[in-house]
Short mmCIF file of N, CA and C and ligand atoms in Angstrom, two decimals:
data_model
loop_
_atom_site.label_atom_id
_atom_site.label_comp_id
_atom_site.label_asym_id
_atom_site.label_seq_id
_atom_site.Cartn_x
_atom_site.Cartn_y
_atom_site.Cartn_z
N MET A 1 -32.65 -57.46 27.26
CA MET A 1 -32.04 -57.44 25.57
C MET A 1 -33.04 -57.52 24.73
N ASP A 2 -33.94 -58.18 24.41
CA ASP A 2 -34.93 -58.27 23.87
C ASP A 2 -35.64 -56.73 23.66
N SER A 3 -35.86 -56.27 24.84
CA SER A 3 -36.86 -55.21 24.78
C SER A 3 -35.94 -53.89 24.35
N LEU A 4 -34.79 -54.05 24.69
CA LEU A 4 -33.82 -52.91 24.19
C LEU A 4 -33.80 -52.86 22.52
N PHE A 5 -33.58 -54.26 22.00
CA PHE A 5 -33.36 -54.34 20.45
C PHE A 5 -34.66 -53.48 20.00
N GLU A 6 -35.56 -54.22 20.31
CA GLU A 6 -37.15 -53.79 19.83
C GLU A 6 -37.16 -52.26 19.92
N THR A 7 -36.56 -51.71 21.05
CA THR A 7 -36.80 -50.26 21.09
C THR A 7 -35.85 -49.69 19.98
N ILE A 8 -34.70 -50.18 19.79
CA ILE A 8 -34.02 -49.29 18.94
C ILE A 8 -34.42 -49.67 17.33
N ASN A 9 -35.04 -50.84 17.09
CA ASN A 9 -35.73 -51.19 16.01
C ASN A 9 -36.63 -49.88 15.73
N LYS A 10 -37.58 -49.77 16.78
CA LYS A 10 -38.88 -48.82 16.50
C LYS A 10 -38.23 -47.37 16.36
N ILE A 11 -37.20 -47.10 16.73
CA ILE A 11 -36.58 -45.66 16.79
C ILE A 11 -36.18 -45.50 15.14
N ILE A 12 -35.61 -46.58 14.79
CA ILE A 12 -34.97 -46.49 13.28
C ILE A 12 -35.85 -46.47 12.39
N ASN A 13 -37.11 -47.56 12.63
CA ASN A 13 -38.20 -47.19 11.71
C ASN A 13 -39.20 -46.37 11.96
N SER A 14 -38.95 -45.49 13.10
CA SER A 14 -39.98 -44.35 13.19
C SER A 14 -39.84 -43.15 12.12
N PRO A 15 -41.11 -42.58 11.71
CA PRO A 15 -40.84 -41.31 10.83
C PRO A 15 -39.96 -40.50 11.43
N VAL A 16 -40.07 -40.18 12.83
CA VAL A 16 -39.09 -39.06 13.43
C VAL A 16 -37.72 -39.51 12.92
N TRP A 17 -37.26 -40.60 13.11
CA TRP A 17 -35.90 -40.66 12.92
C TRP A 17 -35.56 -40.54 11.39
N THR A 18 -36.37 -41.01 10.42
CA THR A 18 -36.02 -40.65 8.99
C THR A 18 -36.19 -39.02 8.63
N LEU A 19 -36.97 -38.41 9.24
CA LEU A 19 -37.08 -37.11 9.21
C LEU A 19 -35.54 -36.11 9.86
N ALA A 20 -35.01 -36.83 10.86
CA ALA A 20 -34.02 -36.48 11.59
C ALA A 20 -32.69 -36.56 10.44
N LEU A 21 -32.91 -37.64 9.44
CA LEU A 21 -31.71 -38.06 8.90
C LEU A 21 -31.85 -37.09 7.56
N TYR A 22 -33.07 -36.80 7.06
CA TYR A 22 -33.14 -36.02 5.93
C TYR A 22 -32.83 -34.55 6.47
N VAL A 23 -32.97 -34.21 7.54
CA VAL A 23 -32.55 -32.73 8.07
C VAL A 23 -31.13 -32.49 8.10
N LEU A 24 -30.54 -34.01 8.94
CA LEU A 24 -29.35 -33.93 8.60
C LEU A 24 -28.52 -33.79 7.12
N ALA A 25 -29.08 -34.35 6.45
CA ALA A 25 -28.31 -34.48 5.11
C ALA A 25 -28.75 -33.18 4.59
N PHE A 26 -30.02 -32.70 4.69
CA PHE A 26 -30.03 -31.34 4.23
C PHE A 26 -29.16 -30.41 4.70
N CYS A 27 -28.72 -30.34 5.84
CA CYS A 27 -27.98 -29.68 6.68
C CYS A 27 -26.43 -29.62 6.12
N VAL A 28 -25.93 -30.82 5.72
CA VAL A 28 -24.82 -31.11 5.45
C VAL A 28 -24.43 -30.45 3.62
N VAL A 29 -25.62 -30.81 3.02
CA VAL A 29 -25.55 -30.24 1.86
C VAL A 29 -25.48 -28.69 1.74
N VAL A 30 -26.36 -28.16 2.50
CA VAL A 30 -26.07 -26.50 2.84
C VAL A 30 -24.73 -26.09 2.98
N LEU A 31 -24.27 -26.91 4.08
CA LEU A 31 -22.96 -26.53 4.46
C LEU A 31 -21.77 -26.86 3.40
N TRP A 32 -21.95 -27.62 2.85
CA TRP A 32 -21.03 -27.99 1.55
C TRP A 32 -21.17 -26.83 0.45
N LEU A 33 -22.54 -26.51 -0.06
CA LEU A 33 -22.45 -25.59 -0.68
C LEU A 33 -22.23 -24.09 -0.19
N ALA A 34 -22.44 -24.03 1.04
CA ALA A 34 -21.85 -22.53 1.57
C ALA A 34 -20.15 -22.47 1.43
N LEU A 35 -19.83 -23.66 1.64
CA LEU A 35 -18.34 -23.64 1.54
C LEU A 35 -17.81 -23.35 0.24
N VAL A 36 -18.66 -24.15 -0.98
CA VAL A 36 -18.39 -23.84 -2.42
C VAL A 36 -18.41 -22.16 -2.35
N LEU A 37 -19.40 -21.46 -1.97
CA LEU A 37 -19.60 -20.27 -2.14
C LEU A 37 -18.47 -19.16 -1.40
N TRP A 38 -17.99 -19.78 -0.25
CA TRP A 38 -17.00 -19.19 0.43
C TRP A 38 -15.55 -19.08 -0.48
N THR A 39 -15.39 -20.47 -0.60
CA THR A 39 -14.48 -20.67 -1.59
C THR A 39 -14.24 -19.58 -2.74
N TYR A 40 -15.10 -19.35 -3.46
CA TYR A 40 -15.43 -18.54 -4.68
C TYR A 40 -15.19 -17.12 -4.20
N LYS A 41 -15.66 -16.65 -3.20
CA LYS A 41 -15.58 -15.19 -2.74
C LYS A 41 -14.39 -14.90 -2.14
N ASP A 42 -13.62 -16.23 -1.41
CA ASP A 42 -12.14 -15.69 -0.83
C ASP A 42 -11.29 -15.86 -2.02
N ALA A 43 -11.34 -16.61 -2.65
CA ALA A 43 -10.39 -16.99 -4.22
C ALA A 43 -10.30 -15.90 -4.97
N ARG A 44 -11.69 -15.06 -5.26
CA ARG A 44 -11.56 -13.71 -6.06
C ARG A 44 -10.81 -12.92 -5.32
N LYS A 45 -10.74 -12.80 -4.15
CA LYS A 45 -10.23 -11.58 -3.37
C LYS A 45 -8.69 -12.14 -3.21
N ARG A 46 -8.07 -13.04 -3.61
CA ARG A 46 -6.95 -13.59 -3.20
C ARG A 46 -6.02 -13.99 -4.53
N ILE A 47 -6.93 -14.30 -5.71
CA ILE A 47 -6.29 -14.76 -6.83
C ILE A 47 -6.38 -13.97 -7.90
N GLU A 48 -5.80 -13.72 -8.64
CA GLU A 48 -6.06 -12.82 -9.88
C GLU A 48 -6.53 -13.75 -11.19
N ASP A 49 -5.82 -14.84 -11.30
CA ASP A 49 -6.07 -15.69 -12.39
C ASP A 49 -7.41 -16.44 -12.28
N PRO A 50 -8.43 -15.86 -13.24
CA PRO A 50 -9.80 -16.65 -13.13
C PRO A 50 -9.79 -18.02 -13.32
N VAL A 51 -8.84 -18.79 -14.05
CA VAL A 51 -8.63 -20.13 -14.16
C VAL A 51 -8.65 -20.49 -12.87
N VAL A 52 -7.54 -20.12 -12.14
CA VAL A 52 -7.13 -20.86 -10.94
C VAL A 52 -8.32 -20.50 -9.73
N VAL A 53 -8.84 -19.30 -10.12
CA VAL A 53 -10.08 -19.34 -9.07
C VAL A 53 -11.17 -20.60 -9.40
N ALA A 54 -11.46 -20.72 -10.56
CA ALA A 54 -12.39 -21.66 -11.43
C ALA A 54 -11.94 -23.34 -10.65
N VAL A 55 -10.81 -23.30 -10.84
CA VAL A 55 -9.96 -24.77 -10.28
C VAL A 55 -10.35 -24.64 -8.84
N ALA A 56 -9.91 -23.92 -8.07
CA ALA A 56 -10.26 -23.80 -6.67
C ALA A 56 -11.84 -24.12 -6.25
N VAL A 57 -12.75 -23.33 -7.19
CA VAL A 57 -14.17 -23.54 -6.94
C VAL A 57 -14.53 -24.93 -6.96
N LEU A 58 -14.05 -25.39 -8.34
CA LEU A 58 -14.22 -26.77 -8.55
C LEU A 58 -13.90 -27.79 -7.58
N THR A 59 -12.94 -27.91 -6.92
CA THR A 59 -12.20 -28.60 -6.04
C THR A 59 -13.06 -28.57 -4.89
N SER A 60 -13.46 -27.43 -4.74
CA SER A 60 -14.26 -27.45 -3.40
C SER A 60 -15.70 -28.09 -3.70
N LEU A 61 -16.03 -28.05 -5.02
CA LEU A 61 -17.31 -28.53 -5.23
C LEU A 61 -17.37 -29.98 -5.38
N VAL A 62 -16.32 -30.73 -6.17
CA VAL A 62 -16.23 -32.02 -6.44
C VAL A 62 -15.82 -32.82 -5.20
N LEU A 63 -14.78 -32.53 -4.32
CA LEU A 63 -14.62 -33.10 -3.22
C LEU A 63 -15.36 -32.20 -1.90
N PRO A 64 -16.56 -32.37 -1.48
CA PRO A 64 -17.08 -31.59 -0.48
C PRO A 64 -16.28 -31.83 0.76
N PHE A 65 -16.14 -30.53 1.39
CA PHE A 65 -15.34 -30.38 2.55
C PHE A 65 -13.86 -30.38 2.41
N MET A 66 -13.55 -31.49 1.96
CA MET A 66 -11.97 -31.85 1.81
C MET A 66 -11.51 -30.76 0.81
N GLY A 67 -12.16 -30.49 -0.16
CA GLY A 67 -11.80 -29.36 -1.44
C GLY A 67 -11.81 -28.18 -0.69
N THR A 68 -12.22 -27.68 0.07
CA THR A 68 -12.40 -26.57 0.99
C THR A 68 -11.14 -26.29 1.69
N VAL A 69 -10.87 -27.50 2.37
CA VAL A 69 -9.82 -27.46 3.33
C VAL A 69 -8.52 -27.25 2.80
N VAL A 70 -8.36 -28.19 1.41
CA VAL A 70 -7.26 -27.98 0.81
C VAL A 70 -6.92 -26.62 0.33
N TYR A 71 -7.90 -26.28 -0.31
CA TYR A 71 -8.10 -24.72 -0.66
C TYR A 71 -7.40 -23.68 0.31
N ALA A 72 -8.12 -23.77 1.46
CA ALA A 72 -7.97 -22.69 2.73
C ALA A 72 -6.36 -23.15 3.17
N ILE A 73 -5.62 -24.49 2.98
CA ILE A 73 -4.14 -24.72 2.95
C ILE A 73 -3.39 -23.90 1.89
N LEU A 74 -3.92 -24.21 0.81
CA LEU A 74 -2.79 -23.66 -0.48
C LEU A 74 -3.05 -22.26 -0.78
N ARG A 75 -4.18 -21.46 -0.26
CA ARG A 75 -4.24 -20.12 -0.78
C ARG A 75 -3.45 -19.11 -0.54
N PRO A 76 -3.19 -18.04 -1.34
CA PRO A 76 -2.33 -17.19 -1.10
C PRO A 76 -2.52 -16.45 0.17
N ALA A 77 -1.43 -16.08 0.96
CA ALA A 77 -1.64 -15.74 2.13
C ALA A 77 -2.25 -14.07 2.35
N GLU A 78 -1.99 -13.38 1.03
CA GLU A 78 -2.53 -12.17 1.01
C GLU A 78 -3.81 -11.62 0.24
N TYR A 79 -4.43 -10.89 0.48
CA TYR A 79 -5.38 -10.40 -0.45
C TYR A 79 -4.89 -9.67 -1.37
N LEU A 80 -5.31 -9.52 -2.44
CA LEU A 80 -4.92 -8.97 -3.82
C LEU A 80 -4.97 -7.37 -3.49
N ALA A 81 -5.63 -6.82 -2.56
CA ALA A 81 -5.76 -5.44 -2.25
C ALA A 81 -4.61 -4.88 -1.17
N GLU A 82 -4.14 -5.94 -0.55
CA GLU A 82 -2.87 -5.72 0.32
C GLU A 82 -1.62 -5.68 -0.42
N VAL A 83 -1.67 -6.52 -1.37
CA VAL A 83 -0.34 -6.78 -2.38
C VAL A 83 -0.24 -5.29 -3.04
N ARG A 84 -1.38 -5.01 -3.76
CA ARG A 84 -1.37 -3.65 -4.36
C ARG A 84 -1.01 -2.68 -3.24
N GLU A 85 -1.54 -2.82 -2.41
CA GLU A 85 -1.22 -1.40 -1.51
C GLU A 85 0.33 -1.57 -1.15
N ARG A 86 0.57 -2.74 -0.90
CA ARG A 86 2.20 -2.65 -0.51
C ARG A 86 3.03 -2.57 -1.88
N GLU A 87 2.60 -2.76 -3.09
CA GLU A 87 3.32 -2.20 -4.16
C GLU A 87 3.55 -0.56 -4.32
N LEU A 88 1.95 0.07 -4.03
CA LEU A 88 2.20 1.47 -3.88
C LEU A 88 2.90 1.96 -2.99
N GLU A 89 3.00 1.43 -1.86
CA GLU A 89 4.10 1.99 -0.58
C GLU A 89 5.32 1.96 -1.18
N VAL A 90 5.86 0.70 -1.77
CA VAL A 90 6.98 0.70 -2.35
C VAL A 90 7.43 1.54 -3.05
N ARG A 91 6.33 1.80 -4.26
CA ARG A 91 6.69 2.84 -5.30
C ARG A 91 7.06 4.06 -4.67
N ALA A 92 6.11 4.71 -3.61
CA ALA A 92 6.46 5.76 -3.01
C ALA A 92 7.51 5.97 -2.29
N MET A 93 8.15 4.80 -1.54
CA MET A 93 9.27 5.07 -0.92
C MET A 93 10.38 5.29 -1.96
N GLU A 94 10.41 4.48 -3.10
CA GLU A 94 11.41 4.61 -3.78
C GLU A 94 11.36 6.02 -4.51
N GLN A 95 10.00 6.61 -4.87
CA GLN A 95 10.28 8.02 -5.24
C GLN A 95 10.67 8.96 -4.39
N GLU A 96 10.54 8.70 -2.95
CA GLU A 96 11.07 9.72 -1.87
C GLU A 96 12.57 9.48 -2.10
N LEU A 97 13.22 8.24 -2.25
CA LEU A 97 14.48 7.89 -2.26
C LEU A 97 15.35 8.84 -3.49
N GLN A 98 14.24 8.64 -4.72
CA GLN A 98 14.91 9.43 -5.94
C GLN A 98 15.07 10.78 -5.43
N ILE A 99 14.12 11.41 -4.71
CA ILE A 99 14.34 12.90 -4.29
C ILE A 99 15.42 13.05 -3.57
N MET A 100 15.57 12.06 -2.88
CA MET A 100 16.95 12.27 -1.86
C MET A 100 18.03 12.28 -2.65
N ARG A 101 19.26 13.13 -2.44
CA ARG A 101 20.40 12.88 -2.67
C ARG A 101 21.63 12.12 -2.02
N ALA A 102 22.60 11.82 -2.33
CA ALA A 102 23.57 11.46 -1.62
C ALA A 102 24.56 12.44 -1.04
N CYS A 103 25.14 12.36 0.30
CA CYS A 103 26.13 13.30 0.48
C CYS A 103 27.45 12.98 -0.54
N PRO A 104 28.24 13.94 -0.88
CA PRO A 104 29.39 13.58 -1.61
C PRO A 104 30.55 13.01 -0.93
N SER A 105 30.21 13.33 0.69
CA SER A 105 31.39 12.94 1.29
C SER A 105 31.42 11.38 1.88
N CYS A 106 30.26 11.29 2.44
CA CYS A 106 29.89 10.03 2.83
C CYS A 106 28.97 9.27 2.38
N GLY A 107 28.03 9.81 1.79
CA GLY A 107 27.06 8.90 0.99
C GLY A 107 25.58 9.02 1.87
N GLU A 108 25.51 9.69 2.76
CA GLU A 108 24.43 9.74 3.58
C GLU A 108 23.23 10.26 2.85
N LEU A 109 21.92 9.77 2.88
CA LEU A 109 20.89 10.57 2.05
C LEU A 109 20.56 11.76 2.62
N ILE A 110 20.25 12.84 1.65
CA ILE A 110 20.25 14.22 1.65
C ILE A 110 18.78 14.70 1.25
N LYS A 111 17.97 15.26 2.07
CA LYS A 111 17.06 15.91 1.89
C LYS A 111 17.31 17.36 0.69
N PRO A 112 16.31 17.41 -0.01
CA PRO A 112 16.50 18.66 -1.16
C PRO A 112 16.85 19.89 0.01
N GLU A 113 16.45 20.13 1.05
CA GLU A 113 16.36 21.43 1.87
C GLU A 113 17.51 21.22 2.73
N TYR A 114 18.36 20.25 2.95
CA TYR A 114 19.48 20.24 3.94
C TYR A 114 20.32 21.29 3.46
N VAL A 115 21.14 21.81 4.28
CA VAL A 115 22.06 22.83 4.34
C VAL A 115 23.52 22.35 4.32
N ALA A 116 23.41 20.91 5.28
CA ALA A 116 24.59 20.34 5.63
C ALA A 116 24.18 19.16 5.89
N CYS A 117 25.42 18.06 5.90
CA CYS A 117 25.09 16.43 6.26
C CYS A 117 25.02 16.50 7.50
N PRO A 118 23.74 15.63 7.80
CA PRO A 118 23.68 15.35 9.32
C PRO A 118 24.71 14.40 9.75
N ASN A 119 25.22 13.63 9.12
CA ASN A 119 26.26 12.77 9.51
C ASN A 119 27.76 13.04 9.55
N CYS A 120 28.45 13.73 8.47
CA CYS A 120 29.53 13.86 8.35
C CYS A 120 29.91 15.68 8.54
N ARG A 121 28.85 16.42 8.64
CA ARG A 121 28.94 17.85 8.92
C ARG A 121 29.45 18.45 7.63
N ARG A 122 29.58 17.90 6.40
CA ARG A 122 30.11 18.40 5.29
C ARG A 122 28.95 19.73 4.96
N THR A 123 29.13 20.73 4.72
CA THR A 123 28.42 21.79 4.15
C THR A 123 28.20 21.54 2.66
N LEU A 124 26.65 21.44 2.49
CA LEU A 124 26.43 21.25 1.24
C LEU A 124 25.59 22.52 0.46
N ARG A 125 25.18 23.32 1.31
CA ARG A 125 24.71 24.80 0.31
C ARG A 125 24.90 25.87 1.41
N THR A 126 25.55 26.78 0.96
CA THR A 126 25.79 28.01 1.96
C THR A 126 24.36 28.88 1.99
N THR A 127 24.83 29.52 3.26
CA THR A 127 23.69 30.79 3.62
C THR A 127 24.24 31.84 3.36
N CYS A 128 23.45 33.04 2.76
CA CYS A 128 23.49 34.33 2.49
C CYS A 128 24.12 34.88 3.81
N PRO A 129 25.67 35.81 3.89
CA PRO A 129 25.95 36.18 4.82
C PRO A 129 25.19 37.24 5.17
N SER A 130 24.44 37.75 4.53
CA SER A 130 23.74 38.87 4.95
C SER A 130 22.31 38.77 5.67
N CYS A 131 21.39 37.79 4.70
CA CYS A 131 20.02 37.61 5.06
C CYS A 131 20.18 36.29 5.72
N GLU A 132 21.10 35.43 5.56
CA GLU A 132 21.15 34.20 6.25
C GLU A 132 20.11 33.04 5.53
N ARG A 133 19.78 33.51 4.22
CA ARG A 133 18.90 32.45 3.66
C ARG A 133 19.56 31.80 2.60
N VAL A 134 19.10 30.48 2.42
CA VAL A 134 19.63 29.11 1.66
C VAL A 134 19.94 29.55 0.25
N GLN A 135 21.36 29.08 -0.27
CA GLN A 135 21.56 29.62 -1.24
C GLN A 135 21.71 28.55 -2.36
N GLU A 136 21.10 28.68 -3.54
CA GLU A 136 21.63 27.34 -4.56
C GLU A 136 22.99 27.70 -4.81
N PRO A 137 23.60 26.60 -5.24
CA PRO A 137 24.90 26.71 -5.69
C PRO A 137 25.25 27.63 -7.06
N SER A 138 24.24 27.40 -8.00
CA SER A 138 24.17 28.36 -9.19
C SER A 138 24.16 29.37 -9.09
N TRP A 139 23.73 30.06 -7.94
CA TRP A 139 23.32 31.69 -7.97
C TRP A 139 24.50 32.41 -7.70
N LYS A 140 24.61 33.37 -8.59
CA LYS A 140 25.71 34.35 -8.32
C LYS A 140 25.50 35.39 -7.33
N LEU A 141 24.34 35.85 -7.20
CA LEU A 141 24.19 36.56 -5.96
C LEU A 141 22.91 36.10 -4.91
N CYS A 142 22.82 36.82 -3.89
CA CYS A 142 21.63 36.55 -3.04
C CYS A 142 20.54 37.15 -3.75
N PRO A 143 19.26 36.08 -4.24
CA PRO A 143 18.20 36.75 -5.05
C PRO A 143 17.37 37.70 -3.80
N TYR A 144 17.64 37.23 -2.67
CA TYR A 144 16.72 37.74 -1.52
C TYR A 144 16.73 39.39 -1.00
N CYS A 145 18.46 39.44 -0.64
CA CYS A 145 18.56 40.59 -0.47
C CYS A 145 19.63 41.52 -1.38
N GLY A 146 20.26 40.82 -2.44
CA GLY A 146 21.09 41.39 -3.38
C GLY A 146 22.45 41.21 -2.78
N TYR A 147 23.05 40.51 -1.81
CA TYR A 147 24.42 40.30 -1.57
C TYR A 147 25.14 39.92 -2.47
N ASP A 148 26.18 40.49 -2.95
CA ASP A 148 27.05 39.97 -4.12
C ASP A 148 28.39 39.29 -3.52
N PRO A 149 28.99 38.26 -3.62
CA PRO A 149 29.95 37.45 -2.87
C PRO A 149 31.20 38.21 -3.77
N ARG A 150 31.02 38.70 -4.71
CA ARG A 150 32.39 39.61 -5.44
C ARG A 150 32.61 40.61 -4.73
N THR A 151 31.56 41.55 -4.69
CA THR A 151 32.06 42.73 -4.02
C THR A 151 31.69 42.86 -2.33
N ARG A 152 31.29 41.54 -1.95
CA ARG A 152 30.90 41.43 -0.51
C ARG A 152 30.21 42.46 0.18
N ARG A 153 29.44 42.91 -0.70
CA ARG A 153 28.74 43.65 -0.14
C ARG A 153 26.94 43.71 -0.60
N VAL A 154 26.00 44.27 0.25
CA VAL A 154 24.59 44.51 -0.28
C VAL A 154 24.51 45.63 -1.14
N PRO A 155 24.21 45.86 -2.50
CA PRO A 155 23.82 46.87 -3.24
C PRO A 155 23.00 47.97 -2.29
N PRO A 156 23.11 49.26 -2.53
CA PRO A 156 22.00 50.23 -1.99
C PRO A 156 20.61 49.81 -2.71
N PRO A 157 19.79 50.19 -2.25
CA PRO A 157 18.29 49.87 -2.52
C PRO A 157 17.93 50.62 -3.78
N VAL A 158 17.48 50.34 -4.69
CA VAL A 158 17.36 51.00 -5.95
C VAL A 158 16.07 51.10 -5.99
N ASP A 159 15.58 52.45 -6.26
CA ASP A 159 14.09 52.55 -6.56
C ASP A 159 13.19 52.11 -7.87
N ALA A 160 12.39 51.10 -7.43
CA ALA A 160 11.58 50.35 -8.38
C ALA A 160 10.97 51.14 -9.05
N VAL A 161 10.20 52.11 -8.45
CA VAL A 161 9.21 52.81 -9.33
C VAL A 161 9.39 53.44 -10.55
N PRO A 162 10.71 53.97 -10.65
CA PRO A 162 10.92 54.86 -11.99
C PRO A 162 10.92 54.04 -13.34
N GLU A 163 11.36 52.63 -12.85
CA GLU A 163 11.26 51.54 -13.82
C GLU A 163 10.11 51.40 -14.63
N PHE A 164 9.26 50.97 -13.55
CA PHE A 164 7.39 50.83 -14.11
C PHE A 164 7.49 52.50 -14.97
N HIS A 165 7.79 53.32 -14.27
CA HIS A 165 7.52 54.49 -15.16
C HIS A 165 8.08 54.51 -16.57
N ALA A 166 9.12 53.94 -16.70
CA ALA A 166 9.90 54.08 -17.98
C ALA A 166 9.05 52.84 -19.07
N VAL A 167 8.75 51.92 -18.28
CA VAL A 167 7.87 51.13 -19.20
C VAL A 167 6.78 51.75 -19.64
N GLU A 168 6.08 52.43 -18.62
CA GLU A 168 4.62 53.16 -19.23
C GLU A 168 4.99 54.13 -20.34
N GLY A 169 6.12 54.70 -20.12
CA GLY A 169 6.73 55.96 -20.94
C GLY A 169 6.82 55.44 -22.29
N ARG A 170 7.65 54.45 -22.34
CA ARG A 170 7.71 53.76 -23.72
C ARG A 170 6.50 53.56 -24.49
N GLU A 171 5.52 53.14 -23.87
CA GLU A 171 4.14 52.94 -24.61
C GLU A 171 3.56 53.87 -25.15
ZN1 ZN B 1 27.97 13.30 4.77
ZN1 ZN B 2 20.72 37.59 1.08
#
């Protein structure tokens, strides 16, 4: 018993033990400061308000370890960059929806190039009976082949060259 007690006493009083305590204390302090730095870097990526970032860093500094743990529990789940990216995606989707129109019959979303509604089969735009290209509702005749719905025929081809001659002749 006595010898064991003496041994413990010797270890505690030895310079090696003192050195070990100092090294341990140094490591704890380094870890604490590293956690404060980590809190600062992490909070800046997640929190926009600089005051809230300062509060998080101060908590981590004043309450060693515990403050960082509390911050890690309460911090926003998403990075600011992720939030911004999602907002951009939502905006892009909204724009796409605005470009799309609703089918007058069933309300299905219709892309501008659709000729018919894929849901209720309603014809949305006609195609030219002559050249089969898609026609805008406002067109009075097919600008591609000249088909006229009133006369129901394609006018005979006109020679475009004399018109250019006429323009030249006027000058
Ligand atoms: Zn429809
Ligand atoms: Zn046509």
